[in-house]
Each structure stands twice: as C-alpha cells, then as structure tokens.
Coordinates of C-alpha atoms in Angstrom, one line a residue:
M1 CA -23.6 16.5 -44.1
S2 CA -22.8 13.6 -41.8
N3 CA -19.8 14.9 -39.8
A4 CA -20.7 14.6 -36.1
D5 CA -18.8 12.0 -34.1
I6 CA -21.5 11.6 -31.4
A7 CA -24.9 13.1 -30.5
V8 CA -26.3 14.2 -27.1
I9 CA -30.1 14.3 -26.7
G10 CA -31.2 16.3 -23.7
L11 CA -29.6 19.6 -22.8
G12 CA -30.4 19.9 -19.1
V13 CA -27.5 20.6 -16.8
M14 CA -26.0 17.2 -17.1
G15 CA -26.5 16.7 -20.8
A16 CA -25.3 20.2 -21.7
N17 CA -22.2 19.8 -19.6
L18 CA -21.4 16.4 -21.0
A19 CA -21.9 17.7 -24.5
R20 CA -19.5 20.6 -23.8
N21 CA -17.0 18.2 -22.2
I22 CA -16.9 15.9 -25.2
H23 CA -16.8 18.9 -27.6
S24 CA -13.8 20.3 -25.6
R25 CA -11.8 17.1 -26.3
G26 CA -11.9 17.9 -30.1
W27 CA -15.0 15.8 -31.1
T28 CA -17.8 17.2 -33.2
V29 CA -21.1 16.9 -31.3
A30 CA -24.6 17.0 -32.6
V31 CA -27.0 18.3 -30.0
H32 CA -30.8 18.1 -29.8
N33 CA -33.4 19.0 -27.2
R34 CA -37.2 18.4 -27.3
T35 CA -37.8 22.0 -26.4
T36 CA -36.2 24.0 -29.2
S37 CA -35.7 27.1 -27.2
V38 CA -33.3 25.2 -24.9
L39 CA -31.3 24.1 -27.9
D40 CA -31.2 27.7 -29.1
D41 CA -30.0 29.0 -25.8
F42 CA -27.3 26.3 -25.5
L43 CA -25.9 27.1 -28.9
A44 CA -26.2 30.9 -28.4
E45 CA -23.9 30.5 -25.4
H46 CA -21.6 27.7 -26.4
G47 CA -22.0 27.1 -30.1
D48 CA -19.2 26.9 -32.7
E49 CA -18.6 24.8 -35.9
R50 CA -18.1 21.6 -33.9
F51 CA -21.5 21.8 -32.3
V52 CA -24.1 20.7 -34.9
R53 CA -27.6 22.0 -34.3
S54 CA -30.1 19.1 -34.8
E55 CA -33.6 20.5 -34.5
T56 CA -35.3 17.2 -35.1
L57 CA -34.4 13.5 -34.6
D58 CA -34.3 12.9 -38.3
A59 CA -31.9 15.8 -38.7
L60 CA -29.7 14.5 -35.9
L61 CA -29.5 11.0 -37.5
G62 CA -28.5 12.7 -40.8
D63 CA -25.8 14.7 -39.0
L64 CA -24.0 11.7 -37.5
K65 CA -21.1 9.6 -38.9
S66 CA -21.8 5.8 -39.2
P67 CA -22.1 3.9 -36.9
R68 CA -24.1 6.5 -35.2
K69 CA -23.5 7.1 -31.5
I70 CA -26.3 8.8 -29.5
V71 CA -26.1 9.6 -25.8
L72 CA -29.5 10.1 -24.1
M73 CA -29.3 12.5 -21.2
V74 CA -33.0 12.7 -20.4
T75 CA -34.9 12.0 -17.2
A76 CA -34.7 8.3 -16.2
G77 CA -38.0 6.4 -16.8
R78 CA -40.6 7.1 -19.3
A79 CA -38.6 9.8 -21.1
V80 CA -35.9 7.3 -22.1
D81 CA -38.5 4.9 -23.6
A82 CA -40.2 7.8 -25.4
V83 CA -36.9 8.7 -27.2
L84 CA -36.2 5.1 -28.0
E85 CA -39.7 4.7 -29.5
A86 CA -39.2 7.9 -31.5
L87 CA -36.0 6.5 -32.9
D88 CA -37.6 3.1 -33.7
G89 CA -37.2 2.1 -37.4
K90 CA -34.7 4.9 -38.1
L91 CA -31.5 3.2 -36.8
D92 CA -29.1 0.8 -38.5
P93 CA -27.9 -2.5 -36.8
D94 CA -24.5 -1.0 -36.0
D95 CA -25.9 2.2 -34.5
I96 CA -25.4 2.7 -30.7
V97 CA -27.8 4.4 -28.3
I98 CA -26.3 5.1 -24.8
D99 CA -28.6 5.8 -21.9
G100 CA -26.5 8.1 -19.6
G101 CA -29.1 8.7 -17.0
N102 CA -29.7 7.1 -13.6
S103 CA -31.9 4.3 -15.0
Q104 CA -32.9 1.3 -12.9
W105 CA -30.9 -1.7 -14.0
S106 CA -34.0 -3.8 -14.6
D107 CA -35.2 -1.1 -17.1
T108 CA -31.8 -1.4 -18.8
D109 CA -32.2 -5.1 -19.2
R110 CA -35.7 -4.6 -20.8
R111 CA -34.3 -1.9 -23.1
N112 CA -31.4 -4.1 -24.2
D113 CA -33.9 -6.8 -25.2
W114 CA -36.1 -4.2 -27.0
A115 CA -33.2 -2.7 -28.9
R116 CA -32.0 -6.1 -30.0
A117 CA -35.4 -6.9 -31.3
H118 CA -35.7 -3.5 -33.1
G119 CA -32.3 -3.7 -34.8
F120 CA -29.8 -1.5 -33.0
R121 CA -27.3 -1.7 -30.1
F122 CA -28.0 -0.3 -26.6
V123 CA -25.7 0.7 -23.8
G124 CA -26.6 1.5 -20.2
M125 CA -24.0 3.9 -18.8
G126 CA -23.8 5.3 -15.3
V127 CA -22.3 8.7 -15.0
S128 CA -21.1 10.1 -11.7
G129 CA -19.7 13.4 -10.6
G130 CA -22.6 15.8 -10.8
E131 CA -22.7 18.8 -13.1
E132 CA -19.1 19.7 -12.5
G133 CA -18.0 16.2 -13.3
A134 CA -20.0 16.1 -16.4
L135 CA -18.3 19.2 -17.6
L136 CA -14.7 18.6 -16.5
G137 CA -14.5 14.8 -16.5
P138 CA -16.9 12.3 -14.8
S139 CA -16.5 8.7 -13.8
M140 CA -18.4 6.7 -16.4
M141 CA -19.6 3.1 -16.2
P142 CA -20.9 1.7 -19.5
G143 CA -22.2 -1.8 -20.0
G144 CA -23.9 -4.0 -22.6
D145 CA -22.7 -5.9 -25.6
D146 CA -18.9 -6.2 -25.3
A147 CA -18.5 -5.6 -29.1
V148 CA -19.6 -2.0 -28.6
W149 CA -16.8 -0.9 -26.3
P150 CA -14.1 -0.4 -29.0
E151 CA -16.5 2.0 -30.8
L152 CA -17.0 4.1 -27.7
Q153 CA -13.7 3.8 -26.0
P154 CA -11.8 6.7 -27.7
I155 CA -14.6 9.2 -27.1
L156 CA -15.4 8.2 -23.5
E157 CA -11.8 7.9 -22.4
S158 CA -11.1 11.4 -23.7
A159 CA -14.1 12.8 -21.8
A160 CA -13.6 10.9 -18.5
A161 CA -11.9 12.1 -15.3
V162 CA -8.3 11.0 -15.1
S163 CA -6.6 9.6 -12.0
D164 CA -3.0 8.4 -11.6
S165 CA -4.3 5.0 -12.8
G166 CA -5.8 6.4 -16.1
P167 CA -9.1 7.5 -17.4
C168 CA -12.0 6.8 -15.0
V169 CA -14.1 4.8 -17.4
T170 CA -14.2 1.1 -18.1
W171 CA -16.4 -1.5 -19.7
C172 CA -18.4 -2.7 -16.7
G173 CA -19.7 -5.9 -18.3
R174 CA -22.7 -7.4 -20.1
G175 CA -26.3 -6.5 -20.0
S176 CA -27.3 -4.0 -17.4
A177 CA -23.9 -4.1 -15.7
G178 CA -23.2 -0.4 -16.2
H179 CA -26.3 0.8 -14.5
F180 CA -26.0 -1.8 -11.7
V181 CA -22.5 -0.7 -11.0
K182 CA -23.7 3.0 -10.8
M183 CA -26.5 2.0 -8.5
V184 CA -24.1 0.3 -6.1
H185 CA -21.8 3.4 -6.3
N186 CA -24.8 5.5 -5.2
G187 CA -25.6 3.0 -2.4
I188 CA -22.0 3.3 -1.1
E189 CA -22.4 7.0 -1.4
Y190 CA -25.5 6.9 0.8
G191 CA -23.5 4.9 3.4
D192 CA -20.5 7.3 3.3
M193 CA -22.8 10.4 3.7
Q194 CA -24.7 8.9 6.6
L195 CA -21.5 7.8 8.4
I196 CA -19.9 11.2 8.0
S197 CA -23.1 13.0 9.2
E198 CA -23.3 10.8 12.3
T199 CA -19.7 11.5 13.1
W200 CA -20.2 15.2 12.6
T201 CA -23.1 15.0 15.1
L202 CA -20.9 13.2 17.6
L203 CA -18.2 15.8 17.3
R204 CA -20.6 18.8 17.5
Q205 CA -23.2 17.5 19.9
G206 CA -21.5 14.6 21.7
L207 CA -18.1 16.2 22.3
G208 CA -19.2 19.8 22.2
R209 CA -16.7 20.9 19.6
S210 CA -17.2 24.3 18.0
A211 CA -17.9 24.6 14.3
T212 CA -14.3 25.9 13.8
E213 CA -12.9 23.0 15.7
T214 CA -15.1 20.5 13.8
R215 CA -13.8 22.0 10.5
T216 CA -10.2 21.5 11.7
V217 CA -10.9 17.8 12.6
F218 CA -12.3 17.1 9.1
E219 CA -9.4 18.9 7.5
G220 CA -7.1 16.7 9.4
W221 CA -8.9 13.6 8.5
N222 CA -8.9 14.7 4.8
A223 CA -5.1 14.7 5.0
G224 CA -5.0 11.1 6.2
R225 CA -6.5 7.7 5.2
L226 CA -10.0 9.2 5.2
Q227 CA -9.1 11.6 2.3
S228 CA -12.1 11.8 0.0
F229 CA -14.3 14.2 -1.9
L230 CA -17.0 13.9 0.7
I231 CA -14.7 14.5 3.7
E232 CA -13.3 17.5 1.8
I233 CA -16.6 19.1 1.1
T234 CA -17.7 18.4 4.7
S235 CA -14.8 20.4 6.0
E236 CA -16.0 23.3 3.9
I237 CA -19.6 22.9 5.0
V238 CA -19.4 22.5 8.8
A239 CA -18.1 26.0 9.5
A240 CA -19.6 28.0 6.7
R241 CA -21.3 31.1 8.1
D242 CA -25.0 31.9 7.7
D243 CA -25.3 35.5 6.5
Q244 CA -28.6 35.9 8.3
T245 CA -27.7 34.6 11.8
G246 CA -23.9 34.4 11.9
D247 CA -24.3 30.8 13.0
P248 CA -23.0 27.8 11.0
L249 CA -25.3 27.6 8.0
V250 CA -25.6 23.8 8.1
E251 CA -27.3 24.1 11.5
H252 CA -30.2 26.2 9.9
I253 CA -30.9 23.6 7.2
L254 CA -34.2 21.6 7.6
D255 CA -33.2 18.2 8.7
V256 CA -35.1 16.3 6.0
A257 CA -32.8 14.4 3.6
G258 CA -33.8 14.0 -0.1
Q259 CA -33.3 10.9 -2.2
K260 CA -33.8 10.0 -5.8
G261 CA -34.2 6.3 -5.4
T262 CA -30.8 4.7 -6.2
G263 CA -30.1 4.0 -2.6
R264 CA -33.5 2.2 -2.2
W265 CA -32.8 0.3 -5.4
T266 CA -29.5 -0.9 -4.0
V267 CA -31.2 -2.2 -0.8
L268 CA -34.0 -3.9 -2.8
A269 CA -31.4 -5.6 -5.1
A270 CA -29.5 -6.8 -2.0
V271 CA -32.7 -8.1 -0.3
E272 CA -33.7 -10.0 -3.5
A273 CA -30.2 -11.5 -3.7
G274 CA -30.0 -12.3 0.0
I275 CA -27.0 -10.0 0.5
P276 CA -26.7 -8.4 4.0
L277 CA -26.3 -4.6 3.4
G278 CA -26.7 -3.2 7.0
T279 CA -24.7 0.0 6.6
I280 CA -26.3 1.1 3.3
S281 CA -29.8 -0.1 4.5
A282 CA -29.3 2.0 7.7
A283 CA -28.4 5.0 5.5
V284 CA -31.6 4.6 3.4
D285 CA -33.7 4.1 6.6
G286 CA -32.1 7.2 8.1
R287 CA -33.2 9.4 5.1
A288 CA -36.7 7.9 5.2
L289 CA -37.0 8.6 9.0
S290 CA -35.7 12.1 8.5
A291 CA -38.6 12.8 6.1
R292 CA -41.1 12.1 8.9
K293 CA -40.5 15.5 10.4
S294 CA -43.8 15.9 12.1
D295 CA -43.6 12.5 13.7
R296 CA -40.1 13.3 15.0
V297 CA -41.2 16.7 16.4
A298 CA -44.1 14.9 18.2
A299 CA -41.8 12.2 19.5
A300 CA -39.2 14.8 20.7
A301 CA -42.0 16.5 22.7
R302 CA -43.2 13.3 24.2
F303 CA -39.8 11.7 25.0
T304 CA -38.0 14.7 26.5
D305 CA -34.8 13.3 27.9
P306 CA -32.1 15.3 26.1
P307 CA -29.1 13.6 24.5
E308 CA -26.1 13.6 26.8
A309 CA -22.4 14.2 26.2
L310 CA -20.3 11.4 25.0
E311 CA -18.2 9.8 27.7
G312 CA -14.8 8.1 27.2
V313 CA -14.2 8.9 23.6
D314 CA -12.2 11.4 21.6
E315 CA -11.5 12.5 18.0
A316 CA -9.1 9.6 17.5
D317 CA -11.8 7.1 18.5
L318 CA -14.2 8.8 16.1
E319 CA -11.7 8.5 13.2
Q320 CA -11.2 4.8 13.9
A321 CA -15.0 4.2 14.0
L322 CA -15.6 6.2 10.9
Y323 CA -12.9 4.5 8.9
A324 CA -13.9 1.0 10.0
S325 CA -17.5 1.6 9.2
K326 CA -16.6 3.0 5.8
L327 CA -14.6 -0.2 5.1
I328 CA -17.7 -2.2 6.0
S329 CA -19.9 -0.2 3.7
Y330 CA -17.5 -0.8 0.8
T331 CA -17.3 -4.4 1.7
Q332 CA -21.1 -4.7 1.5
G333 CA -21.3 -2.8 -1.8
F334 CA -18.6 -4.9 -3.5
D335 CA -20.1 -8.1 -2.2
L336 CA -23.4 -7.1 -3.8
L337 CA -21.5 -6.4 -7.1
R338 CA -19.7 -9.7 -7.0
Q339 CA -22.9 -11.7 -6.3
A340 CA -24.9 -9.9 -8.9
S341 CA -22.2 -10.3 -11.5
D342 CA -22.1 -14.0 -10.9
A343 CA -25.9 -14.4 -10.9
R344 CA -26.5 -12.2 -14.0
D345 CA -23.3 -13.1 -15.9
Y346 CA -22.2 -9.4 -16.0
G347 CA -18.5 -10.3 -15.9
V348 CA -17.7 -7.3 -13.6
D349 CA -14.0 -6.8 -12.8
L350 CA -14.0 -5.4 -9.2
A351 CA -10.5 -4.0 -9.4
S352 CA -11.4 -2.1 -12.6
I353 CA -14.5 -0.7 -10.9
S354 CA -12.6 0.6 -7.9
R355 CA -10.1 2.2 -10.3
V356 CA -12.7 4.2 -12.2
W357 CA -14.1 5.5 -8.9
K358 CA -10.8 7.1 -8.0
A359 CA -11.6 10.4 -9.7
G360 CA -14.6 12.2 -11.1
C361 CA -17.3 10.5 -9.0
I362 CA -18.8 11.4 -5.7
I363 CA -17.2 8.7 -3.6
R364 CA -13.7 9.3 -5.0
A365 CA -11.1 8.7 -2.3
A366 CA -7.5 7.8 -1.7
F367 CA -8.8 4.6 0.0
L368 CA -9.8 3.3 -3.4
D369 CA -6.1 2.7 -4.3
R370 CA -6.0 0.1 -1.7
V371 CA -9.3 -1.4 -2.7
Y372 CA -7.9 -1.7 -6.3
D373 CA -4.7 -3.3 -4.9
A374 CA -6.7 -5.8 -2.8
F375 CA -8.8 -7.0 -5.8
R376 CA -5.8 -7.1 -8.1
A377 CA -3.9 -9.2 -5.6
D378 CA -6.8 -11.6 -5.2
P379 CA -9.6 -11.3 -7.8
D380 CA -11.5 -14.0 -5.9
L381 CA -11.4 -12.2 -2.6
P382 CA -14.8 -13.0 -1.1
L383 CA -15.1 -9.9 1.1
L384 CA -13.0 -6.8 0.9
C385 CA -12.6 -6.6 4.7
L386 CA -10.8 -10.0 4.6
A387 CA -7.9 -8.6 2.6
P388 CA -5.0 -8.9 5.0
S389 CA -4.2 -5.2 5.4
F390 CA -7.8 -4.2 5.8
A391 CA -8.4 -7.0 8.3
D392 CA -5.5 -5.8 10.4
E393 CA -6.9 -2.3 10.4
L394 CA -10.4 -3.5 11.5
Q395 CA -8.8 -5.4 14.4
A396 CA -6.9 -2.3 15.5
A397 CA -10.0 -0.1 15.2
L398 CA -12.3 -2.4 17.1
P399 CA -11.8 -1.0 20.6
S400 CA -12.4 2.6 19.5
W401 CA -15.3 1.5 17.3
R402 CA -17.0 -0.2 20.3
R403 CA -16.4 2.7 22.5
V404 CA -17.9 5.2 20.1
V405 CA -21.1 3.1 19.4
G406 CA -21.5 2.3 23.1
A407 CA -21.0 5.9 24.2
A408 CA -23.4 7.1 21.5
V409 CA -26.1 4.7 22.6
A410 CA -25.6 5.6 26.2
A411 CA -25.9 9.3 25.4
G412 CA -29.0 8.8 23.3
I413 CA -27.4 10.1 20.1
P414 CA -28.6 8.0 17.1
V415 CA -25.8 6.4 15.0
P416 CA -27.6 3.8 12.9
A417 CA -25.0 3.5 10.2
L418 CA -22.0 3.3 12.7
S419 CA -23.9 0.8 14.9
N420 CA -25.1 -1.3 11.9
S421 CA -21.6 -1.5 10.5
L422 CA -20.4 -2.8 13.8
A423 CA -23.3 -5.3 14.1
W424 CA -22.6 -6.6 10.6
F425 CA -19.0 -7.0 11.5
D426 CA -19.8 -8.8 14.7
G427 CA -22.3 -11.0 12.9
L428 CA -19.6 -11.9 10.3
R429 CA -17.1 -12.8 13.0
T430 CA -19.4 -14.8 15.2
N431 CA -19.3 -18.6 14.8
P432 CA -21.6 -20.2 15.9
G433 CA -24.3 -17.6 15.9
S434 CA -27.8 -17.0 17.1
A435 CA -29.4 -18.5 13.9
R436 CA -29.3 -21.8 15.7
L437 CA -32.3 -20.8 17.7
I438 CA -34.1 -19.3 14.7
Q439 CA -33.8 -22.6 12.9
A440 CA -35.2 -24.5 16.0
Q441 CA -38.1 -22.0 16.1
R442 CA -38.9 -22.5 12.5
D443 CA -38.8 -26.2 12.9
H444 CA -41.0 -26.1 16.0
F445 CA -43.8 -24.0 14.5
G446 CA -43.6 -25.1 10.8
A447 CA -41.6 -28.3 10.6
H448 CA -39.2 -26.5 8.3
T449 CA -36.4 -28.8 9.5
Y450 CA -32.8 -27.9 10.4
R451 CA -29.4 -29.3 9.9
R452 CA -27.1 -30.5 12.7
A453 CA -23.6 -28.9 12.9
D454 CA -22.1 -32.3 13.0
D455 CA -24.0 -33.5 9.9
P456 CA -24.7 -30.4 7.8
D457 CA -25.8 -32.3 4.7
T458 CA -28.8 -33.9 6.4
S459 CA -32.1 -32.2 7.1
V460 CA -33.7 -33.1 10.4
H461 CA -37.1 -32.5 12.1
S462 CA -37.7 -32.8 15.8
E463 CA -41.0 -33.1 17.7
W464 CA -40.0 -30.3 20.1
G465 CA -42.9 -30.6 22.4
K466 CA -42.1 -34.3 23.1
L467 CA -38.4 -33.9 23.8
E468 CA -37.2 -34.4 27.3
Q469 CA -36.3 -31.2 29.1
L470 CA -33.0 -30.7 30.9

C-alpha cells in the first residue's frame, strides 16, 4: 500500500535522526538501508505504524505516495551515484530524489543533468546541525528545479529548526545552489573555529589566564554581540576537567585538526572564481599545518625561542579583534556566494540564506540577525562589511585589532586567521595598492602590458630597460 509521505535511504546517525525528526512531525516515513540488520535495529528501537519498513528499493518505491520523495542520507561520493543507478528506470518524471549529504556542488550539477536525462527530478540539499540538529531540527539548504519546492516545502519546513524569523529552510536557488550554499556555510564555520581557537590561545598562553578565567571570558562574550553556538560550546570546553590528570581536558587533546573537505572545496571554488578568501584560506591552511605533527615537533626542537607573553592588550582588545575578524570571514563567504550565484545563475537570496543560518546549524549566531537586516536593506550590497553599521564597528575595532595582531606576532604566537583577516581588510581599504609594481614587473619580464591610472581603458607596454632612470 502506497501510504508513506517520504522515504529516507541510509540509516546512519544523520539519516536515522532525520527520519525520526520527520516522523515526529506527523509524516509517514518509509525507511531503507543497504544493510538489513541496520534497518531491523532502527525499527526495533523506533518503529511504529508511521515508519514503513522497506527492505528493498522496489518495496520502498511501492510504499510511497506519488510524486515519490526520496531523501538520500548516504556517504557523499560514489555511494550517492550507486543509489541513483539502482533507482534508474524505476522513477516517474514527477518523482524527486534529494541528496541530503555533504556532496561537492560540481557532483550535484552532474547528477542534476543525469537525473534530467533519466526522467526524474533531483535536489541537492545541504543539512547542517550535526546529529542533534538532524533529530531536533536542522538548518536545510535545498536547491535545484524551482518547481520542486512547493512539493517539498511542507515536509521540510515542519522538520527544520525554527528561529524567531521562521523555519530554517529556504529554497537556495537553481542547479547546485543548495550544496554550494552548504559548502560556504562550512567554509565560514572553518573560519569561525580557527578565529576562536586562536583567541583562546591568546587568552590562555598570551595573557596567562587560567582555564576558569578563560571560561568566564567566553561566557561573557556569549552574552554579547559574539553570542553563537560555537562560542557557547567553547565556554563549556575550555574548563572541562580531565578525569585522568585533573587538568583542562582540551589541553590533553592531540593538536591535529581533522577535516572532511568542505573547507578545501570552499577555497578551491574561491580561487577558481578569483574571490579573495584570506580568513577561510588561513583556517584551511591551519588545519593542514596541524596535521604535520612530526614536522612541527622537529621545528619546535630546532627553533627553541619560546613564545612570549602578550604586551599591551587585554580581553577587551581580544573581543574587538575576534568580532572584526568574524565579520571579515562572513564578508568573504557572502562575497563568494554572490559571485557564484551570478556566474552560475543560482538566484541565491543572501538575506534568506542568513535567515536560515540563525538556528539549527553550526554557525548559528545572534550576529546573523544583523546580516539579514543588512541584505534586506540593500540586496545589492557588494560586501557585507560595507553595510553602514558594520563599517562603523570595524572602524571602532581597528586599534584593538592592530594591537592584538601586532602583539601576537611580537610574542611569536601564531594567529593566521586573525592576521589574514586584518590583511584582507587593509588590502580592501588601500587605494592605490602594491599591485602597481606587480603589473610593472609582469610587463617588464613578459610584455603583459599595464593600464595607466589616468587612462584605465588603454593597455600600455613599456621598454623598461630603455627608460631613463631618475
């Protein structure tokens, strides 16, 4: 009997929790897993009459109302293609397959084309919030054929996290927009985490604050303009006690950061588009350098000057530097979204994206209310940091920001994301800049030409070796 409203294929932690979430909103959910024992275990723990056991894909298709809606929660990559190939020839033109994994946007474009050629509709949907978000309400970012959204909207809105601005799901745009938006979300997440970690190091190592004092600082920041999920969990982490040593547990964790690829994808997309992404790039580089543990141990033994204490800065300066750098990271991420949307005809609404990141997702923060307001007030705002209220805050933060980065460099404490954020900002506000010399060098060794500032529409080449010297 075809009575299921939607199906979930893949009952790992994320898939199982998303299926339970949708089911809890009153929908009937067909569930399937390649390994039957996983399906059995899931239903033994959670099953009732609104969970439909679909042991095979054929059974699952027969269990679904038309048009059939199928969410894939399988590992990104080859597993997604394998399920699509297994469904090939069994779907009707109105049926919808939704890839809810962390797929690369270019794969989503390819699968969109493949689905269109094979006679069904395909949606790439980013899902953020981890296993807890999947169960209680994630932020969801679907994209593809606009005509699909009315079919999915009632189910997805019911399952999404809810902020004071409504359900944290929106149609992100055409093609691979959903997975591109999720990728940029993760890139901003990388930047946020790196900035917070650097600031923690400056508090703990540079200013010599105790674990308890550091927790108090982060708790205070979480009550102000830096309020966010990441600051909140950091306040819980920094003073958590290690049962084995009695020390802060975080200080006994191996300093090698993991990554699943979305941060790298963000940087690669930015490089290909010519979008400067200094903060997020620094965060990705920081994780990559952390993985070279043996090299860092050898370098620490060879270059033995220990880091020094920070001079001339305090917690208020650190808050200013962290906030300003966070704003720059978001500016870079939204710049990439805008440019990609224009180039790929996504039709992304930046205000709507900031709204659905207000709850459910990892970068949820009070700050996003103001991002939403900025893009609502000026949908054509070229850079977030140029919104009047944000620009005023950057100007006010600048002295502290410079003091923090300068003191960290002088002390020998690495702050690549904080310093790259400041460098990006200084590069933006410098006119004219050092690229004048680069253009002259390119013209000198390769006759690549340059344009004069007083005649920017005309390309010029000079015989530099023949010019009279001053």
